[in-house]
Amino acid sequence: MATLSTDELQQARVDLAASFRWAVRHGLHEGICNHFSVAVGDDQFLINAHGYHWSEITASNILLADYDGNIVEGDRPVEPTAFYIHSRVHKACPQAVCVMHTHMPYATALTLLEGGR
């Protein structure tokens, strides 16, 4: 994946922030838990900072991180589990530009059933 231009990076931030607010609007959130990310280059991704309720996430508080765990842009930490999940998925599956980690009730219930049925 080629590195995004400044305008493209800003639009990716806006789109990612909007996805959090839509998730809240549709009841698909757990407050500050869980995380979404968007790959924006060969070794960087946008991700939500730890500690914000999803309804509070804006383009300006989305973090830019690299696969080594460094915050390239932003002033808050990434929750360690979020970093681990998203960096590994983006590295292993570069075609997965957007990764959304949630614990939705029905999906969680399915994981508790033997054989997923």
PDB file of C-alpha atoms in Angstrom:
ATOM      1  CA  MET A   1       0.000   0.000   0.000  1.00  0.00           C
ATOM      2  CA  ALA A   2       1.395   3.384  -0.951  1.00  0.00           C
ATOM      3  CA  THR A   3       1.685   6.088   1.670  1.00  0.00           C
ATOM      4  CA  LEU A   4      -1.293   8.446   1.618  1.00  0.00           C
ATOM      5  CA  SER A   5      -1.072  12.149   0.822  1.00  0.00           C
ATOM      6  CA  THR A   6      -1.814  14.650   3.596  1.00  0.00           C
ATOM      7  CA  ASP A   7      -5.352  15.173   2.270  1.00  0.00           C
ATOM      8  CA  GLU A   8      -5.970  11.423   1.971  1.00  0.00           C
ATOM      9  CA  LEU A   9      -4.662  10.849   5.499  1.00  0.00           C
ATOM     10  CA  GLN A  10      -6.987  13.549   6.855  1.00  0.00           C
ATOM     11  CA  GLN A  11      -9.949  12.021   5.006  1.00  0.00           C
ATOM     12  CA  ALA A  12      -9.087   8.594   6.445  1.00  0.00           C
ATOM     13  CA  ARG A  13      -9.100  10.175   9.939  1.00  0.00           C
ATOM     14  CA  VAL A  14     -12.509  11.766   9.275  1.00  0.00           C
ATOM     15  CA  ASP A  15     -13.953   8.500   7.950  1.00  0.00           C
ATOM     16  CA  LEU A  16     -12.574   6.451  10.848  1.00  0.00           C
ATOM     17  CA  ALA A  17     -13.909   8.914  13.429  1.00  0.00           C
ATOM     18  CA  ALA A  18     -17.311   8.835  11.720  1.00  0.00           C
ATOM     19  CA  SER A  19     -17.360   5.030  11.910  1.00  0.00           C
ATOM     20  CA  PHE A  20     -17.086   5.226  15.711  1.00  0.00           C
ATOM     21  CA  ARG A  21     -19.964   7.670  15.953  1.00  0.00           C
ATOM     22  CA  TRP A  22     -22.112   5.495  13.655  1.00  0.00           C
ATOM     23  CA  ALA A  23     -21.320   2.480  15.832  1.00  0.00           C
ATOM     24  CA  VAL A  24     -22.553   4.423  18.874  1.00  0.00           C
ATOM     25  CA  ARG A  25     -25.658   5.564  17.029  1.00  0.00           C
ATOM     26  CA  HIS A  26     -26.524   1.940  16.240  1.00  0.00           C
ATOM     27  CA  GLY A  27     -25.671   0.558  19.699  1.00  0.00           C
ATOM     28  CA  LEU A  28     -22.589  -1.323  18.487  1.00  0.00           C
ATOM     29  CA  HIS A  29     -20.168  -0.154  21.168  1.00  0.00           C
ATOM     30  CA  GLU A  30     -19.033  -0.721  24.729  1.00  0.00           C
ATOM     31  CA  GLY A  31     -18.163   2.829  25.734  1.00  0.00           C
ATOM     32  CA  ILE A  32     -14.381   3.077  25.547  1.00  0.00           C
ATOM     33  CA  CYS A  33     -13.623  -0.579  24.912  1.00  0.00           C
ATOM     34  CA  ASN A  34     -12.769  -2.091  21.539  1.00  0.00           C
ATOM     35  CA  HIS A  35     -11.027  -0.446  18.639  1.00  0.00           C
ATOM     36  CA  PHE A  36     -11.029   0.260  14.903  1.00  0.00           C
ATOM     37  CA  SER A  37      -8.058   0.928  12.647  1.00  0.00           C
ATOM     38  CA  VAL A  38      -7.250   1.854   9.060  1.00  0.00           C
ATOM     39  CA  ALA A  39      -3.966   1.030   7.313  1.00  0.00           C
ATOM     40  CA  VAL A  40      -2.469   4.166   5.757  1.00  0.00           C
ATOM     41  CA  GLY A  41       0.835   2.911   4.394  1.00  0.00           C
ATOM     42  CA  ASP A  42       3.167  -0.051   4.411  1.00  0.00           C
ATOM     43  CA  ASP A  43       3.946   0.249   8.118  1.00  0.00           C
ATOM     44  CA  GLN A  44       1.474   2.695   9.671  1.00  0.00           C
ATOM     45  CA  PHE A  45      -2.163   2.717  10.685  1.00  0.00           C
ATOM     46  CA  LEU A  46      -4.726   5.027  12.249  1.00  0.00           C
ATOM     47  CA  ILE A  47      -6.331   3.823  15.488  1.00  0.00           C
ATOM     48  CA  ASN A  48      -8.429   5.245  18.302  1.00  0.00           C
ATOM     49  CA  ALA A  49      -6.651   6.463  21.417  1.00  0.00           C
ATOM     50  CA  HIS A  50      -7.412   4.688  24.683  1.00  0.00           C
ATOM     51  CA  GLY A  51      -9.831   6.392  27.040  1.00  0.00           C
ATOM     52  CA  TYR A  52     -12.258   8.158  24.717  1.00  0.00           C
ATOM     53  CA  HIS A  53     -15.897   7.137  24.623  1.00  0.00           C
ATOM     54  CA  TRP A  54     -16.674   6.311  21.000  1.00  0.00           C
ATOM     55  CA  SER A  55     -19.053   9.259  20.807  1.00  0.00           C
ATOM     56  CA  GLU A  56     -16.095  11.549  21.666  1.00  0.00           C
ATOM     57  CA  ILE A  57     -13.758  10.321  18.946  1.00  0.00           C
ATOM     58  CA  THR A  58     -12.929  12.931  16.318  1.00  0.00           C
ATOM     59  CA  ALA A  59     -10.488  13.080  13.423  1.00  0.00           C
ATOM     60  CA  SER A  60      -8.163  15.201  15.569  1.00  0.00           C
ATOM     61  CA  ASN A  61      -7.810  12.608  18.338  1.00  0.00           C
ATOM     62  CA  ILE A  62      -7.248   9.587  16.081  1.00  0.00           C
ATOM     63  CA  LEU A  63      -3.673   8.328  16.489  1.00  0.00           C
ATOM     64  CA  LEU A  64      -1.164   7.449  13.783  1.00  0.00           C
ATOM     65  CA  ALA A  65       0.921   4.471  14.911  1.00  0.00           C
ATOM     66  CA  ASP A  66       3.575   2.292  13.339  1.00  0.00           C
ATOM     67  CA  TYR A  67       3.936  -1.481  13.540  1.00  0.00           C
ATOM     68  CA  ASP A  68       6.719  -1.150  16.124  1.00  0.00           C
ATOM     69  CA  GLY A  69       4.342   0.393  18.660  1.00  0.00           C
ATOM     70  CA  ASN A  70       5.391   4.011  18.248  1.00  0.00           C
ATOM     71  CA  ILE A  71       2.826   6.811  18.206  1.00  0.00           C
ATOM     72  CA  VAL A  72       3.799   8.841  15.134  1.00  0.00           C
ATOM     73  CA  GLU A  73       1.049  11.452  15.624  1.00  0.00           C
ATOM     74  CA  GLY A  74      -1.098  11.952  18.704  1.00  0.00           C
ATOM     75  CA  ASP A  75      -0.699  12.537  22.400  1.00  0.00           C
ATOM     76  CA  ARG A  76      -2.476   9.589  24.045  1.00  0.00           C
ATOM     77  CA  PRO A  77      -1.596   5.926  24.283  1.00  0.00           C
ATOM     78  CA  VAL A  78      -3.007   3.038  22.289  1.00  0.00           C
ATOM     79  CA  GLU A  79      -4.449   0.333  24.497  1.00  0.00           C
ATOM     80  CA  PRO A  80      -1.817  -2.475  24.336  1.00  0.00           C
ATOM     81  CA  THR A  81      -4.264  -5.170  23.221  1.00  0.00           C
ATOM     82  CA  ALA A  82      -5.539  -2.871  20.473  1.00  0.00           C
ATOM     83  CA  PHE A  83      -2.015  -2.274  19.211  1.00  0.00           C
ATOM     84  CA  TYR A  84      -1.218  -5.989  19.244  1.00  0.00           C
ATOM     85  CA  ILE A  85      -4.380  -7.039  17.397  1.00  0.00           C
ATOM     86  CA  HIS A  86      -4.376  -4.307  14.752  1.00  0.00           C
ATOM     87  CA  SER A  87      -0.658  -4.222  13.978  1.00  0.00           C
ATOM     88  CA  ARG A  88      -0.601  -8.007  13.504  1.00  0.00           C
ATOM     89  CA  VAL A  89      -3.725  -8.102  11.326  1.00  0.00           C
ATOM     90  CA  HIS A  90      -2.521  -5.234   9.107  1.00  0.00           C
ATOM     91  CA  LYS A  91       0.931  -6.859   8.735  1.00  0.00           C
ATOM     92  CA  ALA A  92      -0.442 -10.317   7.997  1.00  0.00           C
ATOM     93  CA  CYS A  93      -3.329  -9.197   5.760  1.00  0.00           C
ATOM     94  CA  PRO A  94      -2.399  -5.998   3.920  1.00  0.00           C
ATOM     95  CA  GLN A  95      -5.646  -6.245   1.943  1.00  0.00           C
ATOM     96  CA  ALA A  96      -7.545  -5.692   5.240  1.00  0.00           C
ATOM     97  CA  VAL A  97      -7.395  -1.905   5.113  1.00  0.00           C
ATOM     98  CA  CYS A  98      -9.953  -1.454   7.907  1.00  0.00           C
ATOM     99  CA  VAL A  99     -10.052  -3.645  11.027  1.00  0.00           C
ATOM    100  CA  MET A 100     -12.925  -3.388  13.518  1.00  0.00           C
ATOM    101  CA  HIS A 101     -12.636  -5.217  16.836  1.00  0.00           C
ATOM    102  CA  THR A 102     -15.861  -5.377  18.841  1.00  0.00           C
ATOM    103  CA  HIS A 103     -17.637  -7.621  21.336  1.00  0.00           C
ATOM    104  CA  MET A 104     -21.160  -7.496  19.970  1.00  0.00           C
ATOM    105  CA  PRO A 105     -23.645  -9.557  22.005  1.00  0.00           C
ATOM    106  CA  TYR A 106     -24.666 -11.924  19.198  1.00  0.00           C
ATOM    107  CA  ALA A 107     -21.109 -12.499  17.994  1.00  0.00           C
ATOM    108  CA  THR A 108     -19.956 -13.083  21.568  1.00  0.00           C
ATOM    109  CA  ALA A 109     -22.819 -15.532  22.130  1.00  0.00           C
ATOM    110  CA  LEU A 110     -21.835 -17.490  18.999  1.00  0.00           C
ATOM    111  CA  THR A 111     -18.300 -17.944  20.321  1.00  0.00           C
ATOM    112  CA  LEU A 112     -19.740 -19.648  23.394  1.00  0.00           C
ATOM    113  CA  LEU A 113     -21.562 -22.318  21.396  1.00  0.00           C
ATOM    114  CA  GLU A 114     -19.790 -25.559  20.661  1.00  0.00           C
ATOM    115  CA  GLY A 115     -19.020 -25.583  16.959  1.00  0.00           C
ATOM    116  CA  GLY A 116     -20.411 -22.062  16.559  1.00  0.00           C
ATOM    117  CA  ARG A 117     -23.947 -23.364  15.902  1.00  0.00           C
TER     118      ARG A 117
END
